[in-house]
XYZ file of N, CA and C in Angstrom:
645
model
N -60.737 102.425 4.268
C -59.473 103.105 4.556
C -59.372 103.479 6.028
N -60.515 103.928 6.589
C -60.533 104.300 7.999
C -60.214 103.103 8.878
N -60.792 101.931 8.540
C -60.518 100.727 9.319
C -59.051 100.333 9.218
N -58.477 100.525 8.029
C -57.062 100.212 7.857
C -56.176 101.103 8.698
N -56.538 102.387 8.788
C -55.765 103.323 9.601
C -55.849 102.955 11.070
N -57.061 102.593 11.527
C -57.239 102.190 12.923
C -56.418 100.944 13.227
N -56.428 99.987 12.307
C -55.650 98.760 12.494
C -54.166 99.074 12.561
N -53.702 99.964 11.674
C -52.290 100.338 11.666
C -51.890 100.991 12.981
N -52.728 101.919 13.464
C -52.424 102.594 14.724
C -52.438 101.606 15.882
N -53.362 100.657 15.838
C -53.413 99.650 16.891
C -52.165 98.793 16.921
N -51.698 98.394 15.751
C -50.472 97.602 15.673
C -49.269 98.406 16.136
N -49.243 99.698 15.779
C -48.134 100.558 16.175
C -48.063 100.691 17.680
N -49.214 100.947 18.307
C -49.251 101.125 19.756
C -48.905 99.833 20.473
N -49.471 98.700 20.030
C -49.200 97.428 20.691
C -47.749 97.033 20.544
N -47.129 97.369 19.421
C -45.717 97.048 19.228
C -44.856 97.821 20.210
N -45.205 99.080 20.439
C -44.434 99.888 21.371
C -44.587 99.390 22.798
N -45.763 98.804 23.111
C -45.988 98.322 24.461
C -45.125 97.117 24.788
N -44.698 96.373 23.788
C -43.931 95.156 24.010
C -42.458 95.475 24.227
N -41.799 94.748 25.137
C -40.360 94.950 25.300
C -39.590 94.428 24.101
N -38.432 94.996 23.866
C -37.541 94.514 22.813
C -36.648 93.460 23.453
N -37.014 92.198 23.290
C -36.369 91.121 24.046
C -34.877 90.986 23.749
N -34.438 91.406 22.568
C -33.017 91.287 22.249
C -32.156 92.109 23.211
N -32.688 93.221 23.705
C -31.904 94.075 24.612
C -32.597 94.285 25.955
N -33.831 93.798 26.101
C -34.549 93.907 27.373
C -35.146 92.538 27.691
N -34.296 91.607 28.171
C -34.740 90.230 28.396
C -35.731 90.129 29.551
N -36.514 89.067 29.521
C -37.495 88.840 30.583
C -36.820 88.558 31.918
N -35.660 87.920 31.888
C -34.911 87.595 33.104
C -34.346 88.874 33.730
N -34.856 89.253 34.897
C -34.430 90.486 35.551
C -32.957 90.459 35.937
N -32.412 89.272 36.183
C -31.010 89.172 36.585
C -30.062 89.602 35.469
N -30.542 89.600 34.245
C -29.716 90.020 33.113
C -29.783 91.531 32.880
N -30.664 92.200 33.611
C -30.799 93.652 33.473
C -30.113 94.302 34.668
N -28.869 94.677 34.492
C -28.033 95.121 35.614
C -27.713 96.611 35.598
N -28.195 97.323 34.600
C -27.862 98.746 34.453
C -29.056 99.598 34.882
N -28.887 100.465 35.879
C -30.012 101.306 36.287
C -30.128 102.575 35.449
N -31.341 102.892 35.043
C -31.661 104.207 34.481
C -32.775 104.792 35.335
N -32.928 106.091 35.264
C -33.856 106.767 36.164
C -34.749 107.740 35.396
N -36.035 107.634 35.622
C -36.968 108.652 35.154
C -37.153 109.647 36.294
N -36.920 110.916 35.999
C -36.991 111.968 37.015
C -38.065 112.964 36.590
N -39.112 113.084 37.399
C -40.199 114.004 37.082
C -40.188 115.181 38.043
N -40.197 116.384 37.468
C -40.223 117.608 38.267
C -41.620 118.222 38.302
N -42.605 117.463 37.939
C -43.971 117.966 37.901
C -44.494 117.972 36.482
N -44.222 119.035 35.757
C -44.696 119.148 34.370
C -43.768 118.470 33.377
N -42.538 118.203 33.797
C -41.513 117.723 32.863
C -40.789 116.523 33.452
N -40.554 115.516 32.627
C -39.786 114.342 33.038
C -38.533 114.225 32.184
N -37.423 113.885 32.832
C -36.168 113.630 32.143
C -35.693 112.221 32.431
N -34.532 111.876 31.923
C -34.001 110.528 32.079
C -32.520 110.605 32.420
N -32.089 109.768 33.373
C -30.712 109.808 33.868
C -30.102 108.413 33.867
N -28.767 108.396 33.826
C -28.025 107.135 33.817
C -26.624 107.395 34.340
N -25.985 106.367 34.871
C -24.583 106.494 35.256
C -23.758 106.709 33.994
N -22.948 107.753 34.018
C -22.260 108.214 32.807
C -21.349 107.157 32.200
N -20.777 106.306 33.034
C -19.841 105.311 32.530
C -20.439 104.363 31.511
N -21.740 104.175 31.559
C -22.395 103.256 30.627
C -22.549 103.843 29.229
N -22.501 105.163 29.111
C -22.763 105.782 27.798
C -21.670 106.736 27.348
N -20.666 106.978 28.186
C -19.663 108.002 27.872
C -19.009 107.753 26.515
N -18.734 106.505 26.180
C -18.063 106.202 24.908
C -18.928 106.512 23.694
N -20.225 106.677 23.897
C -21.129 106.925 22.775
C -21.499 108.398 22.641
N -21.079 109.212 23.604
C -21.365 110.641 23.555
C -20.262 111.381 22.813
N -20.560 112.535 22.255
C -19.514 113.342 21.609
C -18.453 113.759 22.627
N -17.230 113.880 22.165
C -16.169 114.370 23.041
C -16.304 115.883 23.172
N -16.657 116.320 24.366
C -16.849 117.749 24.611
C -16.616 118.005 26.094
N -15.641 118.860 26.401
C -15.288 119.136 27.792
C -16.409 119.820 28.558
N -17.398 120.338 27.860
C -18.496 121.027 28.540
C -19.547 120.065 29.089
N -19.539 118.826 28.637
C -20.422 117.820 29.221
C -19.903 117.513 30.621
N -20.733 117.618 31.653
C -20.256 117.420 33.026
C -19.534 116.089 33.213
N -18.375 116.152 33.854
C -17.586 114.956 34.147
C -18.005 114.433 35.519
N -19.170 113.829 35.576
C -19.764 113.392 36.828
C -20.204 111.938 36.732
N -20.592 111.383 37.873
C -20.980 109.973 37.909
C -22.303 109.739 37.206
N -23.214 110.685 37.324
C -24.544 110.539 36.733
C -24.813 111.697 35.789
N -25.443 111.403 34.666
C -25.884 112.423 33.721
C -27.388 112.295 33.518
N -28.060 113.430 33.561
C -29.506 113.463 33.314
C -29.770 114.311 32.074
N -30.714 113.860 31.252
C -31.009 114.529 29.989
C -32.491 114.889 29.913
N -32.738 116.078 29.385
C -34.100 116.508 29.114
C -34.117 117.309 27.825
N -35.249 117.316 27.164
C -35.384 117.994 25.869
C -36.563 118.943 25.932
N -36.459 120.103 25.265
C -37.594 121.009 25.270
C -37.363 122.246 24.423
N -38.329 123.166 24.475
C -38.248 124.430 23.751
C -37.077 125.258 24.267
N -36.306 125.830 23.354
C -35.080 126.540 23.739
C -35.348 127.690 24.704
N -36.274 128.559 24.389
C -36.480 129.749 25.204
C -37.216 129.427 26.503
N -38.254 128.618 26.428
C -39.031 128.321 27.632
C -38.239 127.466 28.616
N -37.554 126.450 28.112
C -36.832 125.512 28.970
C -35.648 126.186 29.648
N -34.942 127.034 28.932
C -33.716 127.621 29.475
C -33.954 128.897 30.272
N -35.200 129.339 30.366
C -35.521 130.559 31.104
C -36.150 130.192 32.450
N -35.434 130.407 33.575
C -35.964 130.001 34.887
C -37.298 130.657 35.228
N -37.508 131.888 34.752
C -38.733 132.622 35.079
C -39.654 132.756 33.869
N -39.659 131.752 33.025
C -40.499 131.800 31.822
C -41.967 131.926 32.206
N -42.661 132.824 31.546
C -44.062 133.064 31.852
C -45.005 132.413 30.867
N -46.268 132.821 30.953
C -47.315 132.214 30.130
C -47.089 132.472 28.646
N -46.583 133.655 28.310
C -46.383 133.994 26.897
C -45.403 133.035 26.236
N -44.287 132.760 26.908
C -43.306 131.829 26.347
C -43.860 130.409 26.303
N -44.643 130.052 27.315
C -45.242 128.719 27.321
C -46.199 128.558 26.143
N -47.006 129.582 25.887
C -47.948 129.526 24.772
C -47.215 129.479 23.440
N -46.151 130.258 23.340
C -45.341 130.255 22.114
C -44.760 128.872 21.865
N -44.211 128.258 22.914
C -43.614 126.930 22.774
C -44.646 125.891 22.361
N -45.873 126.056 22.859
C -46.910 125.071 22.577
C -47.451 125.183 21.160
N -47.574 126.409 20.658
C -48.285 126.623 19.402
C -47.389 126.757 18.181
N -46.158 127.216 18.381
C -45.273 127.462 17.244
C -44.114 126.470 17.234
N -43.772 125.908 16.086
C -42.560 125.075 16.012
C -41.327 125.922 16.339
N -40.633 125.563 17.392
C -39.510 126.368 17.873
C -38.262 125.508 18.021
N -37.125 126.175 18.087
C -35.864 125.446 18.254
C -35.847 124.732 19.602
N -35.158 123.611 19.632
C -35.128 122.788 20.835
C -33.720 122.689 21.399
N -33.663 122.327 22.676
C -32.393 122.151 23.376
C -32.423 120.844 24.154
N -31.227 120.367 24.472
C -31.070 119.267 25.419
C -30.366 119.816 26.649
N -30.978 119.586 27.793
C -30.422 120.013 29.077
C -29.650 118.838 29.664
N -28.363 119.007 29.869
C -27.510 117.965 30.437
C -27.147 118.374 31.857
N -27.518 117.550 32.821
C -27.247 117.821 34.233
C -26.330 116.738 34.771
N -25.283 117.141 35.484
C -24.360 116.185 36.072
C -24.374 116.239 37.586
N -24.223 115.077 38.216
C -24.125 115.016 39.671
C -23.346 113.772 40.085
N -22.660 113.887 41.202
C -21.992 112.734 41.800
C -22.800 112.157 42.955
N -23.869 112.838 43.331
C -24.741 112.358 44.395
C -25.688 111.292 43.865
N -26.218 110.445 44.744
C -27.300 109.559 44.311
C -28.439 110.389 43.730
N -29.009 109.917 42.659
C -29.993 110.708 41.925
C -31.183 111.098 42.786
N -31.585 110.199 43.706
C -32.743 110.498 44.548
C -32.428 111.559 45.599
N -31.143 111.743 45.892
C -30.761 112.820 46.818
C -30.635 114.146 46.082
N -30.052 114.112 44.902
C -29.868 115.357 44.152
C -31.216 115.955 43.753
N -32.139 115.088 43.363
C -33.481 115.544 42.994
C -34.475 115.087 44.061
N -34.198 115.458 45.296
C -34.991 114.962 46.420
C -36.427 115.495 46.433
N -36.690 116.570 45.718
C -38.048 117.108 45.636
C -38.787 116.646 44.383
N -38.229 115.668 43.707
C -38.816 115.150 42.472
C -39.174 113.680 42.634
N -39.973 113.182 41.726
C -40.285 111.759 41.699
C -39.253 111.042 40.840
N -38.628 110.010 41.405
C -37.578 109.268 40.704
C -37.965 107.791 40.650
N -37.958 107.228 39.462
C -38.244 105.810 39.267
C -37.025 105.145 38.646
N -36.575 104.071 39.286
C -35.414 103.326 38.782
C -35.898 102.144 37.951
N -35.270 101.989 36.790
C -35.579 100.898 35.867
C -34.279 100.193 35.520
N -34.293 98.881 35.544
C -33.098 98.098 35.227
C -33.107 97.702 33.752
N -32.010 98.008 33.064
C -31.865 97.656 31.654
C -30.563 96.874 31.477
N -30.197 96.595 30.233
C -28.973 95.854 29.938
C -27.903 96.783 29.374
N -26.685 96.271 29.297
C -25.603 97.037 28.667
C -25.929 97.389 27.214
N -26.420 96.428 26.404
C -26.801 96.812 25.037
C -27.898 97.874 25.008
N -28.831 97.813 25.955
C -29.858 98.839 26.035
C -29.274 100.199 26.355
N -28.282 100.220 27.256
C -27.609 101.476 27.590
C -26.852 102.026 26.385
N -26.249 101.138 25.610
C -25.536 101.584 24.407
C -26.495 102.234 23.412
N -27.664 101.631 23.234
C -28.653 102.220 22.328
C -29.115 103.579 22.841
N -29.259 103.693 24.141
C -29.638 104.972 24.735
C -28.557 106.021 24.493
N -27.296 105.635 24.683
C -26.197 106.562 24.432
C -26.155 107.027 22.989
N -26.407 106.123 22.068
C -26.440 106.495 20.642
C -27.603 107.449 20.362
N -28.725 107.208 21.021
C -29.879 108.088 20.836
C -29.551 109.510 21.290
N -28.965 109.643 22.468
C -28.612 110.971 22.980
C -27.639 111.656 22.033
N -26.625 110.932 21.593
C -25.636 111.508 20.681
C -26.292 111.983 19.396
N -27.211 111.186 18.878
C -27.877 111.538 17.622
C -28.803 112.741 17.782
N -29.325 112.955 18.981
C -30.256 114.053 19.214
C -29.559 115.403 19.389
N -28.258 115.391 19.613
C -27.496 116.626 19.801
C -27.110 117.215 18.445
N -27.470 118.466 18.228
C -27.146 119.144 16.972
C -25.659 119.497 16.929
N -25.061 119.389 15.749
C -23.660 119.764 15.557
C -23.558 120.989 14.662
N -22.467 121.701 14.839
C -22.148 122.810 13.945
C -21.548 122.259 12.656
N -21.247 123.138 11.708
C -20.610 122.708 10.467
C -19.233 122.108 10.729
N -18.639 122.461 11.859
C -17.340 121.906 12.237
C -17.480 120.600 13.019
N -18.715 120.147 13.216
C -18.940 118.889 13.908
C -18.952 118.999 15.414
N -19.036 120.218 15.950
C -19.008 120.422 17.397
C -20.413 120.665 17.936
N -20.600 120.334 19.224
C -21.872 120.625 19.865
C -22.083 122.133 19.930
N -23.335 122.546 19.842
C -23.666 123.972 19.812
C -24.140 124.405 21.194
N -23.336 125.220 21.850
C -23.660 125.728 23.183
C -24.799 126.736 23.096
N -25.758 126.625 24.016
C -26.863 127.582 24.082
C -26.745 128.462 25.317
N -26.627 127.837 26.495
C -26.504 128.612 27.726
C -26.141 127.685 28.877
N -25.785 128.287 30.005
C -25.601 127.507 31.213
C -26.937 126.898 31.611
N -26.879 125.781 32.340
C -28.095 125.082 32.701
C -28.754 125.619 33.955
N -29.739 124.898 34.435
C -30.537 125.321 35.579
C -29.940 124.892 36.909
N -28.880 124.078 36.868
C -28.235 123.592 38.085
C -26.757 123.947 38.040
N -26.072 123.698 39.151
C -24.672 124.131 39.249
C -23.783 123.456 38.215
N -24.051 122.205 37.910
C -23.263 121.481 36.911
C -24.200 121.038 35.792
N -24.541 121.975 34.920
C -25.486 121.660 33.841
C -25.310 122.642 32.700
N -25.814 122.258 31.540
C -25.607 123.052 30.333
C -26.713 122.745 29.328
N -27.051 123.729 28.512
C -27.986 123.539 27.410
C -27.214 123.487 26.097
N -27.478 122.428 25.309
C -26.944 122.312 23.960
C -28.101 122.360 22.959
N -27.787 122.850 21.756
C -28.784 122.823 20.681
C -29.129 121.370 20.365
N -30.422 121.112 20.166
C -30.889 119.767 19.843
C -31.453 119.730 18.434
N -31.610 118.536 17.923
C -32.266 118.356 16.635
C -33.783 118.395 16.827
N -34.472 118.783 15.796
C -35.927 118.771 15.839
C -36.520 120.045 16.395
N -37.765 120.278 16.063
C -38.516 121.441 16.530
C -39.491 121.022 17.619
N -39.648 121.912 18.594
C -40.596 121.663 19.676
C -41.952 122.253 19.302
N -43.014 121.471 19.438
C -44.381 121.960 19.256
C -45.327 120.864 19.726
N -46.515 121.260 20.132
C -47.511 120.264 20.507
C -47.960 119.486 19.270
N -48.095 118.140 19.398
C -47.954 117.326 20.597
C -46.551 116.730 20.794
N -45.556 117.272 20.136
C -44.184 116.779 20.261
C -43.558 117.405 21.498
N -43.787 116.795 22.651
C -43.423 117.394 23.931
C -42.150 116.798 24.511
N -41.667 117.440 25.555
C -40.478 116.958 26.257
C -40.715 115.582 26.854
N -41.928 115.316 27.300
C -42.216 114.027 27.920
C -42.247 112.894 26.896
N -42.740 113.187 25.710
C -42.678 112.170 24.658
C -41.231 111.886 24.270
N -40.403 112.913 24.275
C -38.978 112.712 23.984
C -38.361 111.792 25.028
N -38.666 112.022 26.301
C -38.137 111.171 27.367
C -38.615 109.739 27.200
N -39.875 109.566 26.825
C -40.390 108.219 26.577
C -39.669 107.561 25.407
N -39.391 108.325 24.362
C -38.631 107.787 23.225
C -37.234 107.356 23.671
N -36.607 108.181 24.507
C -35.268 107.846 24.997
C -35.291 106.545 25.785
N -36.284 106.390 26.653
C -36.397 105.157 27.430
C -36.715 103.977 26.525
N -37.502 104.199 25.508
C -37.872 103.120 24.590
C -36.657 102.547 23.872
N -35.640 103.359 23.630
C -34.447 102.851 22.945
C -33.738 101.773 23.751
N -33.975 101.728 25.068
C -33.344 100.713 25.911
C -34.044 99.367 25.805
N -35.173 99.323 25.099
C -35.964 98.108 24.998
C -37.108 98.048 25.981
N -37.190 99.018 26.892
C -38.237 99.025 27.913
C -39.606 99.202 27.256
N -40.632 98.477 27.743
C -41.959 98.546 27.125
C -42.729 99.810 27.505
N -42.454 100.893 26.835
C -43.168 102.148 27.037
C -43.680 102.635 25.684
N -44.814 103.304 25.684
C -45.415 103.808 24.454
C -45.306 105.323 24.406
N -44.375 105.879 23.654
C -44.245 107.337 23.553
C -45.512 108.021 23.051
N -46.313 107.317 22.258
C -47.544 107.892 21.707
C -48.456 108.433 22.805
N -48.465 107.755 23.959
C -49.328 108.160 25.067
C -48.673 109.182 25.994
N -47.378 109.348 25.889
C -46.609 110.049 26.929
C -46.629 111.565 26.750
N -47.816 112.127 26.687
C -47.956 113.569 26.505
C -47.571 114.332 27.775
N -47.866 113.745 28.937
C -47.578 114.389 30.218
C -46.536 113.599 30.996
N -45.920 114.266 31.969
C -44.968 113.566 32.829
C -45.682 112.503 33.653
N -46.953 112.759 33.995
C -47.712 111.774 34.751
C -47.860 110.467 34.006
N -48.049 110.525 32.694
C -48.161 109.296 31.921
C -46.817 108.588 31.809
N -45.735 109.366 31.674
C -44.404 108.752 31.655
C -44.175 107.985 32.956
N -44.522 108.600 34.091
C -44.373 107.935 35.384
C -45.262 106.697 35.464
N -46.483 106.814 34.997
C -47.423 105.690 35.042
C -46.864 104.481 34.298
N -46.332 104.719 33.107
C -45.780 103.611 32.324
C -44.479 103.094 32.929
N -43.657 104.000 33.449
C -42.375 103.589 34.022
C -42.567 102.753 35.279
N -43.586 103.065 36.072
C -43.832 102.326 37.317
C -44.169 100.863 37.053
N -44.692 100.555 35.878
C -45.075 99.176 35.574
C -43.874 98.238 35.554
N -42.707 98.786 35.235
C -41.518 97.942 35.193
C -40.378 98.482 36.021
N -40.671 99.493 36.840
C -39.623 100.115 37.634
C -40.011 100.250 39.089
N -39.108 100.831 39.859
C -39.308 101.004 41.299
C -39.165 102.480 41.649
N -40.154 103.023 42.330
C -40.090 104.419 42.756
C -39.176 104.521 43.970
N -38.096 105.284 43.849
C -37.132 105.408 44.938
C -37.176 106.779 45.589
N -37.927 107.686 45.005
C -38.146 109.006 45.589
C -39.426 109.545 44.993
N -40.284 110.116 45.839
C -41.560 110.573 45.312
C -42.066 111.832 45.958
N -42.495 112.771 45.105
C -43.132 113.986 45.601
C -44.483 114.185 44.946
N -44.871 113.237 44.073
C -46.142 113.367 43.355
C -47.035 112.170 43.658
């Protein structure tokens, strides 16, 4: 039984490492849509030009009407508190807690807006972007009336926190969520390994280009 479990895990990991050729073709010229992995040190998020996914997002005037949208997922209290201390960090790590999605909007080039962060650009396809948009939409929690659930203003001038689906707890981290989001585009990344932002960057660099770096 142990050997069977090891074989299953090996197949699972190797499958995730492979690109999904139907939406992530080997020919780079067919991958014309840029997405961006943005790492702020401990946390990595994912960004895309809004026009590629706007039709797949819920209609909500509170979503920034900007050229680029960046998404991150995490513990509600720790993520949304600018001065969160060790106690909240420990709580988020050990206890299953409510989660949020942080939506950040900007009209500036992503590497300028997050100039103190590491930014990696990855080229995907339109179908890959559509799958990513569906993933984001599915991850946003709705009220009984079908509306997005507002949590608080975001950490930037044009940003907001919405209630997300799922509970935050180790090892279900924000970085694994970002890896899952990127994986929906067909990009060959393994969320199983993506416990830290450093691992997300390591995997993203294999098929992407670093356009801004602070790490």
